Every structure is written in structure tokens, then in C-alpha cells.
Amino acid sequence: MFEARTLDAATVARLAERVDRAALERHTIPILTAEYPAMTEGDAYAVQAALQARMEARGVRVTGLKMGLTSKAKMLQMGLAASLHGFITDHAAYGDGAEVPVARFIHPRIEAEIAVVTKHALRGPDCSLAEAAAAIDFVLPAVEIIDSRFEAFKFDLASVVADNTSAAGYVLGGRLRAASDIDLLTEGVVMNRNGQVAETGAGAAVLGNPLESIAMLVRQRAALGAEVPAGTLILTGGITAAVHVAAGDVVVVQYQQLGSIRIKFM
Ligand code: OOG
Ligand code: MG
């Protein structure tokens, strides 16, 4: 699924450090393919894993997994037509009503997503939509905060995978629902910023069905020799294009049946 790796272990470690430092120091860096044009997606997931190890070594806790570039709106916005995955952490995990300092980020954007928590492990290169559906414990709404470490929020696939798919934080809220109580395809979302509708969409924007995003995550993890354990929080990807946020912005994301999430950026 991912092209073979071309970078040696020392280079992988150096690129992980470069991305990590940019996030910690909140400054942008050139895309990694500027220096390593032949870098593959396989290399990029190795850098992402090295980045995760660095973060965990200083006490950051991985709280789940995320899919990205799963909707046409996001693919068009970023100019990339392939879905990818990364990890999310407790570093900037917030609840409904949170006041989020924008100084924690470089040039943050937000995305309205449907999230799930699994009750069974999922594994294998052939994971189906039905298997994904059967593994869901409950569904909940999530707003992801993304923040590219790359200049002008522009990147190619290998660079953004290495940068942990721009993951920077997330806000959970709304209400938990059994998957059987929700039609994930028609679940509507309205993103308001400062009292104005910024984006609207429905669950089917995510790969035709957010469950397909979960199945694809499992297949991608399988290609890397990993599974998705029971109890994993999964963000299935932005339904609409991402929206810029700045200090003073108040965002309210309303979901049809999953409740709403309010965030104030400070
Ligand atoms: C990459 C991450 C995209 C999503 O939900 O589509 C993503 C990016 O656009 O910076 O998280
Ligand atoms: Mg996202």
C-alpha cells in the first residue's frame, strides 16, 4: 500500500526531530521533500512513528487515531487526493466550552468531524465497512484543530504524513450516541464562526460513509504492521473545508443529532 522506505534510520530520526521542534517552537519549516524529493509515504509513516516516540518519551499520551483528507472539500482545499492517518494526543485535548489559546499554534484551522470509540480490536488489510460498523462502541462529535508545521500551510503527501497529518489538538463535546441510533450518512453539521455560518455538510462527505474512513484506517495500519485496538478514539476526518481561527473567534459547531461543540479562541 505504501511505497518502500528509502531513508535510513538516522535521517528518519533527524526529520522527526525537525518537525517536533517546529511544533514546540511554533515556527514553520520548509516541506521535508525540499531536501528529500524521493521520500516515500513509507518513509513518512516512519518519521511519524519516530515523532510519536519522541513525544511519548516526554510524557505526551496518545489518545487516539485520526484520518485526514477523507472529504472532497478537504482534498480540494489542500490539493491532495489521498487519505492519510495520524495520531492524536492529550497535549491539546479540550472539552465543550473550552477557551483555547491560539498562541499554542502557528496558523490553526478547525475541522468538524464525526468521531467514534471502538469496542473491539480491528485489524487486517481487508477490513470491511461491516467489520468497522460492528466494532463501534459509540459515536460522538469532534472538532479537530490542525496546524501545519510547513510554510503557508502547503505540503505534499509525504511531508504532511511525516508532520503527523497537521494534528494539533481536538475538542470533544456534544452527546454520545449508539451507532444504531444515528444515520452517519445524513448526519448534518453546521459550523458557525462569530455568529455566521462558515461551512455546512453531512457525514456522507467522508469517503461516502464515515465507516469507510474507519475501515481505511485499519487497512493503512495493517500495511504498517499495526492494529487498531479496542477502545480507540478515532476522528474520521473533516466533513467540510477547514476554517481559519484567530484570537477572539467564537466557534459553535452544531450537529444534527450529536449535539454541539463551542470553542472560544483566546
Ligand atoms: C491534513 C490533515 C487533514 C482532515 O480531517 O482532513 C485532516 C491537513 O489538511 O492539514 O485532518
Ligand atoms: Mg482532521
PDB file of C-alpha atoms and ligand atoms in Angstrom:
ATOM      1  CA  MET A   1       0.000   0.000   0.000  1.00  0.00           C
ATOM      2  CA  PHE A   2       2.816   2.437   0.873  1.00  0.00           C
ATOM      3  CA  GLU A   3       5.939   2.604  -1.305  1.00  0.00           C
ATOM      4  CA  ALA A   4       9.098   1.114   0.209  1.00  0.00           C
ATOM      5  CA  ARG A   5      11.228   3.171   2.542  1.00  0.00           C
ATOM      6  CA  THR A   6      14.280   4.944   1.164  1.00  0.00           C
ATOM      7  CA  LEU A   7      15.575   6.907   4.175  1.00  0.00           C
ATOM      8  CA  ASP A   8      17.990   5.439   6.705  1.00  0.00           C
ATOM      9  CA  ALA A   9      17.174   5.379  10.414  1.00  0.00           C
ATOM     10  CA  ALA A  10      19.370   8.392  11.216  1.00  0.00           C
ATOM     11  CA  THR A  11      17.610  10.529   8.608  1.00  0.00           C
ATOM     12  CA  VAL A  12      14.181   9.415   9.847  1.00  0.00           C
ATOM     13  CA  ALA A  13      15.171  10.416  13.398  1.00  0.00           C
ATOM     14  CA  ARG A  14      16.522  13.777  12.223  1.00  0.00           C
ATOM     15  CA  LEU A  15      13.329  14.608  10.293  1.00  0.00           C
ATOM     16  CA  ALA A  16      11.169  13.655  13.282  1.00  0.00           C
ATOM     17  CA  GLU A  17      13.223  15.995  15.448  1.00  0.00           C
ATOM     18  CA  ARG A  18      12.879  18.776  12.855  1.00  0.00           C
ATOM     19  CA  VAL A  19       9.087  18.508  12.755  1.00  0.00           C
ATOM     20  CA  ASP A  20       8.846  18.132  16.536  1.00  0.00           C
ATOM     21  CA  ARG A  21      10.969  21.202  17.184  1.00  0.00           C
ATOM     22  CA  ALA A  22       8.958  23.309  14.734  1.00  0.00           C
ATOM     23  CA  ALA A  23       5.761  22.373  16.614  1.00  0.00           C
ATOM     24  CA  LEU A  24       7.311  23.022  20.023  1.00  0.00           C
ATOM     25  CA  GLU A  25       8.853  26.350  18.950  1.00  0.00           C
ATOM     26  CA  ARG A  26       5.789  27.245  16.856  1.00  0.00           C
ATOM     27  CA  HIS A  27       7.570  28.178  13.672  1.00  0.00           C
ATOM     28  CA  THR A  28       7.258  26.881  10.149  1.00  0.00           C
ATOM     29  CA  ILE A  29       9.838  24.875   8.230  1.00  0.00           C
ATOM     30  CA  PRO A  30      10.201  24.024   4.538  1.00  0.00           C
ATOM     31  CA  ILE A  31       8.468  20.812   3.416  1.00  0.00           C
ATOM     32  CA  LEU A  32      10.665  17.764   4.034  1.00  0.00           C
ATOM     33  CA  THR A  33      10.637  16.800   0.347  1.00  0.00           C
ATOM     34  CA  ALA A  34      12.546  20.021  -0.392  1.00  0.00           C
ATOM     35  CA  GLU A  35      15.576  18.183   0.992  1.00  0.00           C
ATOM     36  CA  TYR A  36      14.449  14.611   0.255  1.00  0.00           C
ATOM     37  CA  PRO A  37      12.455  14.745  -3.007  1.00  0.00           C
ATOM     38  CA  ALA A  38      12.377  10.935  -3.272  1.00  0.00           C
ATOM     39  CA  MET A  39      10.882  10.498   0.195  1.00  0.00           C
ATOM     40  CA  THR A  40       8.014   7.991   0.074  1.00  0.00           C
ATOM     41  CA  GLU A  41       4.823   7.605   2.084  1.00  0.00           C
ATOM     42  CA  GLY A  42       6.555   4.623   3.722  1.00  0.00           C
ATOM     43  CA  ASP A  43       9.355   6.940   4.841  1.00  0.00           C
ATOM     44  CA  ALA A  44       6.798   9.461   6.034  1.00  0.00           C
ATOM     45  CA  TYR A  45       4.986   6.998   8.298  1.00  0.00           C
ATOM     46  CA  ALA A  46       8.396   6.019   9.733  1.00  0.00           C
ATOM     47  CA  VAL A  47       9.070   9.694  10.553  1.00  0.00           C
ATOM     48  CA  GLN A  48       5.576   9.949  12.081  1.00  0.00           C
ATOM     49  CA  ALA A  49       6.291   6.904  14.284  1.00  0.00           C
ATOM     50  CA  ALA A  50       9.622   8.420  15.368  1.00  0.00           C
ATOM     51  CA  LEU A  51       7.812  11.678  16.182  1.00  0.00           C
ATOM     52  CA  GLN A  52       5.297   9.747  18.295  1.00  0.00           C
ATOM     53  CA  ALA A  53       8.135   8.050  20.184  1.00  0.00           C
ATOM     54  CA  ARG A  54       9.783  11.448  20.887  1.00  0.00           C
ATOM     55  CA  MET A  55       6.524  12.902  22.185  1.00  0.00           C
ATOM     56  CA  GLU A  56       5.728   9.868  24.354  1.00  0.00           C
ATOM     57  CA  ALA A  57       9.257   9.985  25.799  1.00  0.00           C
ATOM     58  CA  ARG A  58       8.482  13.423  27.258  1.00  0.00           C
ATOM     59  CA  GLY A  59       5.147  12.349  28.702  1.00  0.00           C
ATOM     60  CA  VAL A  60       2.673  13.161  25.939  1.00  0.00           C
ATOM     61  CA  ARG A  61      -0.042  10.493  25.859  1.00  0.00           C
ATOM     62  CA  VAL A  62      -1.536   9.208  22.624  1.00  0.00           C
ATOM     63  CA  THR A  63      -5.333   9.323  22.985  1.00  0.00           C
ATOM     64  CA  GLY A  64      -6.425   8.023  19.613  1.00  0.00           C
ATOM     65  CA  LEU A  65      -6.049   8.000  15.853  1.00  0.00           C
ATOM     66  CA  LYS A  66      -7.231  10.330  13.099  1.00  0.00           C
ATOM     67  CA  MET A  67      -7.944  10.064   9.439  1.00  0.00           C
ATOM     68  CA  GLY A  68      -7.409  13.064   7.203  1.00  0.00           C
ATOM     69  CA  LEU A  69      -8.215  14.202   3.688  1.00  0.00           C
ATOM     70  CA  THR A  70     -11.284  11.971   3.633  1.00  0.00           C
ATOM     71  CA  SER A  71     -13.695  14.512   2.121  1.00  0.00           C
ATOM     72  CA  LYS A  72     -13.657  16.120  -1.302  1.00  0.00           C
ATOM     73  CA  ALA A  73     -13.811  19.545   0.352  1.00  0.00           C
ATOM     74  CA  LYS A  74     -10.586  18.854   2.271  1.00  0.00           C
ATOM     75  CA  MET A  75      -8.864  17.262  -0.732  1.00  0.00           C
ATOM     76  CA  LEU A  76      -9.691  20.277  -2.890  1.00  0.00           C
ATOM     77  CA  GLN A  77      -8.613  22.718  -0.178  1.00  0.00           C
ATOM     78  CA  MET A  78      -5.218  21.027   0.265  1.00  0.00           C
ATOM     79  CA  GLY A  79      -4.717  19.928  -3.355  1.00  0.00           C
ATOM     80  CA  LEU A  80      -4.109  16.296  -2.376  1.00  0.00           C
ATOM     81  CA  ALA A  81      -6.376  13.395  -3.347  1.00  0.00           C
ATOM     82  CA  ALA A  82      -5.253  10.649  -0.954  1.00  0.00           C
ATOM     83  CA  SER A  83      -6.465   9.944   2.582  1.00  0.00           C
ATOM     84  CA  LEU A  84      -3.923   9.570   5.367  1.00  0.00           C
ATOM     85  CA  HIS A  85      -3.792   8.926   9.097  1.00  0.00           C
ATOM     86  CA  GLY A  86      -2.020  10.147  12.200  1.00  0.00           C
ATOM     87  CA  PHE A  87      -2.291  10.078  15.981  1.00  0.00           C
ATOM     88  CA  ILE A  88      -3.936  12.451  18.455  1.00  0.00           C
ATOM     89  CA  THR A  89      -2.687  13.233  21.953  1.00  0.00           C
ATOM     90  CA  ASP A  90      -3.639  14.694  25.317  1.00  0.00           C
ATOM     91  CA  HIS A  91      -1.372  17.679  24.590  1.00  0.00           C
ATOM     92  CA  ALA A  92      -4.197  19.929  23.380  1.00  0.00           C
ATOM     93  CA  ALA A  93      -7.342  17.914  24.131  1.00  0.00           C
ATOM     94  CA  TYR A  94     -10.272  20.069  25.186  1.00  0.00           C
ATOM     95  CA  GLY A  95     -13.930  19.727  26.142  1.00  0.00           C
ATOM     96  CA  ASP A  96     -17.020  21.642  25.097  1.00  0.00           C
ATOM     97  CA  GLY A  97     -16.889  25.324  26.049  1.00  0.00           C
ATOM     98  CA  ALA A  98     -13.089  25.371  26.123  1.00  0.00           C
ATOM     99  CA  GLU A  99     -11.078  28.558  25.875  1.00  0.00           C
ATOM    100  CA  VAL A 100      -8.221  27.674  23.552  1.00  0.00           C
ATOM    101  CA  PRO A 101      -5.131  29.934  23.330  1.00  0.00           C
ATOM    102  CA  VAL A 102      -4.105  30.394  19.691  1.00  0.00           C
ATOM    103  CA  ALA A 103      -0.549  31.032  20.920  1.00  0.00           C
ATOM    104  CA  ARG A 104      -0.256  27.243  21.243  1.00  0.00           C
ATOM    105  CA  PHE A 105      -0.307  27.000  17.445  1.00  0.00           C
ATOM    106  CA  ILE A 106       1.309  28.522  14.352  1.00  0.00           C
ATOM    107  CA  HIS A 107      -1.641  29.059  11.981  1.00  0.00           C
ATOM    108  CA  PRO A 108      -4.519  26.959  13.332  1.00  0.00           C
ATOM    109  CA  ARG A 109      -7.607  25.822  11.451  1.00  0.00           C
ATOM    110  CA  ILE A 110     -10.566  23.799  12.660  1.00  0.00           C
ATOM    111  CA  GLU A 111     -12.486  20.903  11.176  1.00  0.00           C
ATOM    112  CA  ALA A 112     -15.905  19.446  12.037  1.00  0.00           C
ATOM    113  CA  GLU A 113     -15.600  15.685  12.320  1.00  0.00           C
ATOM    114  CA  ILE A 114     -17.522  12.596  13.370  1.00  0.00           C
ATOM    115  CA  ALA A 115     -15.616  10.510  15.920  1.00  0.00           C
ATOM    116  CA  VAL A 116     -16.135   7.013  17.263  1.00  0.00           C
ATOM    117  CA  VAL A 117     -14.768   4.884  20.058  1.00  0.00           C
ATOM    118  CA  THR A 118     -14.267   1.206  19.268  1.00  0.00           C
ATOM    119  CA  LYS A 119     -15.195  -1.742  21.470  1.00  0.00           C
ATOM    120  CA  HIS A 120     -13.323  -4.448  19.529  1.00  0.00           C
ATOM    121  CA  ALA A 121      -9.848  -4.525  18.006  1.00  0.00           C
ATOM    122  CA  LEU A 122      -9.798  -4.075  14.225  1.00  0.00           C
ATOM    123  CA  ARG A 123      -7.027  -5.467  12.073  1.00  0.00           C
ATOM    124  CA  GLY A 124      -6.106  -6.672   8.631  1.00  0.00           C
ATOM    125  CA  PRO A 125      -5.593  -5.496   5.058  1.00  0.00           C
ATOM    126  CA  ASP A 126      -9.187  -6.328   4.072  1.00  0.00           C
ATOM    127  CA  CYS A 127     -11.113  -4.633   6.885  1.00  0.00           C
ATOM    128  CA  SER A 128     -14.632  -4.008   5.602  1.00  0.00           C
ATOM    129  CA  LEU A 129     -17.227  -1.401   6.336  1.00  0.00           C
ATOM    130  CA  ALA A 130     -19.332  -4.050   8.104  1.00  0.00           C
ATOM    131  CA  GLU A 131     -16.425  -5.029  10.358  1.00  0.00           C
ATOM    132  CA  ALA A 132     -15.830  -1.373  11.167  1.00  0.00           C
ATOM    133  CA  ALA A 133     -19.536  -0.900  11.950  1.00  0.00           C
ATOM    134  CA  ALA A 134     -19.598  -3.915  14.272  1.00  0.00           C
ATOM    135  CA  ALA A 135     -16.617  -2.589  16.250  1.00  0.00           C
ATOM    136  CA  ILE A 136     -18.120   0.789  17.179  1.00  0.00           C
ATOM    137  CA  ASP A 137     -18.975   1.331  20.817  1.00  0.00           C
ATOM    138  CA  PHE A 138     -20.387   4.831  20.352  1.00  0.00           C
ATOM    139  CA  VAL A 139     -20.322   7.884  18.093  1.00  0.00           C
ATOM    140  CA  LEU A 140     -19.555  11.437  19.240  1.00  0.00           C
ATOM    141  CA  PRO A 141     -18.824  14.774  17.595  1.00  0.00           C
ATOM    142  CA  ALA A 142     -15.319  16.246  17.483  1.00  0.00           C
ATOM    143  CA  VAL A 143     -13.692  19.434  16.287  1.00  0.00           C
ATOM    144  CA  GLU A 144     -10.116  18.879  15.218  1.00  0.00           C
ATOM    145  CA  ILE A 145      -7.582  21.704  15.481  1.00  0.00           C
ATOM    146  CA  ILE A 146      -4.994  21.322  12.726  1.00  0.00           C
ATOM    147  CA  ASP A 147      -1.797  23.327  12.388  1.00  0.00           C
ATOM    148  CA  SER A 148       0.736  22.602   9.692  1.00  0.00           C
ATOM    149  CA  ARG A 149       4.369  22.969  10.618  1.00  0.00           C
ATOM    150  CA  PHE A 150       5.029  23.829   6.978  1.00  0.00           C
ATOM    151  CA  GLU A 151       5.242  27.259   5.410  1.00  0.00           C
ATOM    152  CA  ALA A 152       1.935  28.710   4.183  1.00  0.00           C
ATOM    153  CA  PHE A 153       0.097  25.519   5.272  1.00  0.00           C
ATOM    154  CA  LYS A 154       1.175  23.928   1.960  1.00  0.00           C
ATOM    155  CA  PHE A 155       2.626  20.452   1.591  1.00  0.00           C
ATOM    156  CA  ASP A 156       2.814  17.219  -0.364  1.00  0.00           C
ATOM    157  CA  LEU A 157       1.574  13.865   0.908  1.00  0.00           C
ATOM    158  CA  ALA A 158       4.901  12.596   2.293  1.00  0.00           C
ATOM    159  CA  SER A 159       5.617  15.836   4.152  1.00  0.00           C
ATOM    160  CA  VAL A 160       2.179  16.074   5.799  1.00  0.00           C
ATOM    161  CA  VAL A 161       2.207  12.412   6.866  1.00  0.00           C
ATOM    162  CA  ALA A 162       5.610  12.972   8.489  1.00  0.00           C
ATOM    163  CA  ASP A 163       4.132  16.040  10.227  1.00  0.00           C
ATOM    164  CA  ASN A 164       1.518  13.769  11.826  1.00  0.00           C
ATOM    165  CA  THR A 165      -1.133  14.989   9.365  1.00  0.00           C
ATOM    166  CA  SER A 166      -1.120  18.509  10.869  1.00  0.00           C
ATOM    167  CA  ALA A 167      -2.617  17.166  14.109  1.00  0.00           C
ATOM    168  CA  ALA A 168      -2.505  19.843  16.814  1.00  0.00           C
ATOM    169  CA  GLY A 169      -5.476  19.323  19.127  1.00  0.00           C
ATOM    170  CA  TYR A 170      -9.138  18.441  19.348  1.00  0.00           C
ATOM    171  CA  VAL A 171     -12.308  19.307  21.208  1.00  0.00           C
ATOM    172  CA  LEU A 172     -14.887  16.692  22.160  1.00  0.00           C
ATOM    173  CA  GLY A 173     -18.414  17.551  23.213  1.00  0.00           C
ATOM    174  CA  GLY A 174     -21.984  17.045  22.200  1.00  0.00           C
ATOM    175  CA  ARG A 175     -23.514  13.752  23.195  1.00  0.00           C
ATOM    176  CA  LEU A 176     -22.613  10.114  22.797  1.00  0.00           C
ATOM    177  CA  ARG A 177     -24.863   8.015  20.589  1.00  0.00           C
ATOM    178  CA  ALA A 178     -25.027   4.346  19.714  1.00  0.00           C
ATOM    179  CA  ALA A 179     -24.114   3.895  16.059  1.00  0.00           C
ATOM    180  CA  SER A 180     -27.504   2.223  15.559  1.00  0.00           C
ATOM    181  CA  ASP A 181     -29.250   5.429  16.670  1.00  0.00           C
ATOM    182  CA  ILE A 182     -27.583   7.599  14.044  1.00  0.00           C
ATOM    183  CA  ASP A 183     -27.634   7.695  10.266  1.00  0.00           C
ATOM    184  CA  LEU A 184     -23.983   8.606   9.770  1.00  0.00           C
ATOM    185  CA  LEU A 185     -24.571   9.474   6.111  1.00  0.00           C
ATOM    186  CA  THR A 186     -27.192  12.139   6.668  1.00  0.00           C
ATOM    187  CA  GLU A 187     -25.854  13.438   9.997  1.00  0.00           C
ATOM    188  CA  GLY A 188     -25.708  17.144   9.284  1.00  0.00           C
ATOM    189  CA  VAL A 189     -23.190  19.656  10.563  1.00  0.00           C
ATOM    190  CA  VAL A 190     -23.218  23.458  10.624  1.00  0.00           C
ATOM    191  CA  MET A 191     -20.022  25.283  11.556  1.00  0.00           C
ATOM    192  CA  ASN A 192     -20.570  28.809  12.847  1.00  0.00           C
ATOM    193  CA  ARG A 193     -17.791  31.316  13.418  1.00  0.00           C
ATOM    194  CA  ASN A 194     -18.633  34.550  15.210  1.00  0.00           C
ATOM    195  CA  GLY A 195     -22.332  34.040  14.614  1.00  0.00           C
ATOM    196  CA  GLN A 196     -22.061  33.387  10.898  1.00  0.00           C
ATOM    197  CA  VAL A 197     -22.336  30.089   9.082  1.00  0.00           C
ATOM    198  CA  ALA A 198     -18.844  29.244   7.832  1.00  0.00           C
ATOM    199  CA  GLU A 199     -19.313  25.701   6.476  1.00  0.00           C
ATOM    200  CA  THR A 200     -22.076  23.087   6.237  1.00  0.00           C
ATOM    201  CA  GLY A 201     -22.006  19.397   5.388  1.00  0.00           C
ATOM    202  CA  ALA A 202     -23.147  15.865   6.129  1.00  0.00           C
ATOM    203  CA  GLY A 203     -21.426  12.641   7.148  1.00  0.00           C
ATOM    204  CA  ALA A 204     -21.545  11.127   3.662  1.00  0.00           C
ATOM    205  CA  ALA A 205     -18.918  13.699   2.614  1.00  0.00           C
ATOM    206  CA  VAL A 206     -16.393  11.464   4.428  1.00  0.00           C
ATOM    207  CA  LEU A 207     -15.484   8.812   1.840  1.00  0.00           C
ATOM    208  CA  GLY A 208     -19.188   8.237   1.167  1.00  0.00           C
ATOM    209  CA  ASN A 209     -19.566   6.919   4.710  1.00  0.00           C
ATOM    210  CA  PRO A 210     -17.520   7.688   7.852  1.00  0.00           C
ATOM    211  CA  LEU A 211     -17.385   3.911   8.456  1.00  0.00           C
ATOM    212  CA  GLU A 212     -15.295   3.626   5.289  1.00  0.00           C
ATOM    213  CA  SER A 213     -12.821   6.045   6.876  1.00  0.00           C
ATOM    214  CA  ILE A 214     -12.505   3.667   9.849  1.00  0.00           C
ATOM    215  CA  ALA A 215     -12.074   0.636   7.580  1.00  0.00           C
ATOM    216  CA  MET A 216      -9.427   2.505   5.567  1.00  0.00           C
ATOM    217  CA  LEU A 217      -7.604   3.448   8.775  1.00  0.00           C
ATOM    218  CA  VAL A 218      -7.495  -0.243   9.718  1.00  0.00           C
ATOM    219  CA  ARG A 219      -6.149  -1.185   6.273  1.00  0.00           C
ATOM    220  CA  GLN A 220      -3.489   1.550   6.460  1.00  0.00           C
ATOM    221  CA  ARG A 221      -2.462   0.457   9.963  1.00  0.00           C
ATOM    222  CA  ALA A 222      -2.272  -3.143   8.708  1.00  0.00           C
ATOM    223  CA  ALA A 223       0.113  -2.029   5.952  1.00  0.00           C
ATOM    224  CA  LEU A 224       2.342  -0.686   8.735  1.00  0.00           C
ATOM    225  CA  GLY A 225       2.073  -3.917  10.722  1.00  0.00           C
ATOM    226  CA  ALA A 226      -0.260  -2.493  13.368  1.00  0.00           C
ATOM    227  CA  GLU A 227      -3.850  -2.942  14.508  1.00  0.00           C
ATOM    228  CA  VAL A 228      -6.452  -0.554  15.890  1.00  0.00           C
ATOM    229  CA  PRO A 229      -7.017  -1.706  19.473  1.00  0.00           C
ATOM    230  CA  ALA A 230     -10.352  -1.867  21.269  1.00  0.00           C
ATOM    231  CA  GLY A 231     -11.171   1.421  22.986  1.00  0.00           C
ATOM    232  CA  THR A 232      -9.556   3.608  20.305  1.00  0.00           C
ATOM    233  CA  LEU A 233     -10.930   7.108  19.769  1.00  0.00           C
ATOM    234  CA  ILE A 234     -10.961   7.700  16.002  1.00  0.00           C
ATOM    235  CA  LEU A 235     -11.516  11.055  14.269  1.00  0.00           C
ATOM    236  CA  THR A 236     -12.835  10.177  10.814  1.00  0.00           C
ATOM    237  CA  GLY A 237     -11.773  13.377   9.012  1.00  0.00           C
ATOM    238  CA  GLY A 238     -13.071  16.852   8.294  1.00  0.00           C
ATOM    239  CA  ILE A 239     -16.520  16.867   6.665  1.00  0.00           C
ATOM    240  CA  THR A 240     -16.064  20.358   5.220  1.00  0.00           C
ATOM    241  CA  ALA A 241     -13.090  22.509   4.315  1.00  0.00           C
ATOM    242  CA  ALA A 242     -11.065  23.615   7.352  1.00  0.00           C
ATOM    243  CA  VAL A 243     -11.755  27.091   8.747  1.00  0.00           C
ATOM    244  CA  HIS A 244      -9.090  29.571   9.930  1.00  0.00           C
ATOM    245  CA  VAL A 245      -9.366  30.729  13.513  1.00  0.00           C
ATOM    246  CA  ALA A 246      -7.817  33.676  15.338  1.00  0.00           C
ATOM    247  CA  ALA A 247      -7.839  35.068  18.872  1.00  0.00           C
ATOM    248  CA  GLY A 248     -11.323  36.322  19.749  1.00  0.00           C
ATOM    249  CA  ASP A 249     -13.170  33.894  17.483  1.00  0.00           C
ATOM    250  CA  VAL A 250     -16.105  32.000  18.928  1.00  0.00           C
ATOM    251  CA  VAL A 251     -16.898  28.796  17.079  1.00  0.00           C
ATOM    252  CA  VAL A 252     -20.064  26.764  17.542  1.00  0.00           C
ATOM    253  CA  VAL A 253     -20.346  23.525  15.602  1.00  0.00           C
ATOM    254  CA  GLN A 254     -23.871  22.126  15.580  1.00  0.00           C
ATOM    255  CA  TYR A 255     -24.551  18.518  14.664  1.00  0.00           C
ATOM    256  CA  GLN A 256     -27.989  17.251  13.707  1.00  0.00           C
ATOM    257  CA  GLN A 257     -28.247  14.524  16.361  1.00  0.00           C
ATOM    258  CA  LEU A 258     -24.879  14.610  18.126  1.00  0.00           C
ATOM    259  CA  GLY A 259     -25.283  17.941  19.915  1.00  0.00           C
ATOM    260  CA  SER A 260     -22.888  20.853  19.606  1.00  0.00           C
ATOM    261  CA  ILE A 261     -19.367  21.993  20.497  1.00  0.00           C
ATOM    262  CA  ARG A 262     -18.478  25.536  21.446  1.00  0.00           C
ATOM    263  CA  ILE A 263     -14.919  26.873  21.476  1.00  0.00           C
ATOM    264  CA  LYS A 264     -13.580  30.314  22.262  1.00  0.00           C
ATOM    265  CA  PHE A 265     -10.152  31.080  20.826  1.00  0.00           C
ATOM    266  CA  MET A 266      -8.142  33.431  23.032  1.00  0.00           C
TER     267      MET A 266
HETATM  268  C1  OOG B   1      -4.005  17.481   6.729  1.00  0.00           C
HETATM  269  C2  OOG B   1      -4.905  16.856   7.753  1.00  0.00           C
HETATM  270  C3  OOG B   1      -6.330  16.779   7.271  1.00  0.00           C
HETATM  271  C4  OOG B   1      -8.698  16.141   7.867  1.00  0.00           C
HETATM  272  O1  OOG B   1      -9.564  15.942   8.735  1.00  0.00           O
HETATM  273  O2  OOG B   1      -8.959  16.140   6.662  1.00  0.00           O
HETATM  274  C5  OOG B   1      -7.308  16.392   8.316  1.00  0.00           C
HETATM  275  C6  OOG B   1      -4.283  18.955   6.547  1.00  0.00           C
HETATM  276  O3  OOG B   1      -5.225  19.302   5.849  1.00  0.00           O
HETATM  277  O4  OOG B   1      -3.540  19.776   7.110  1.00  0.00           O
HETATM  278  O5  OOG B   1      -7.070  16.307   9.494  1.00  0.00           O
HETATM  279 MG    MG B   2      -8.935  16.312  10.664  1.00  0.00          MG
END
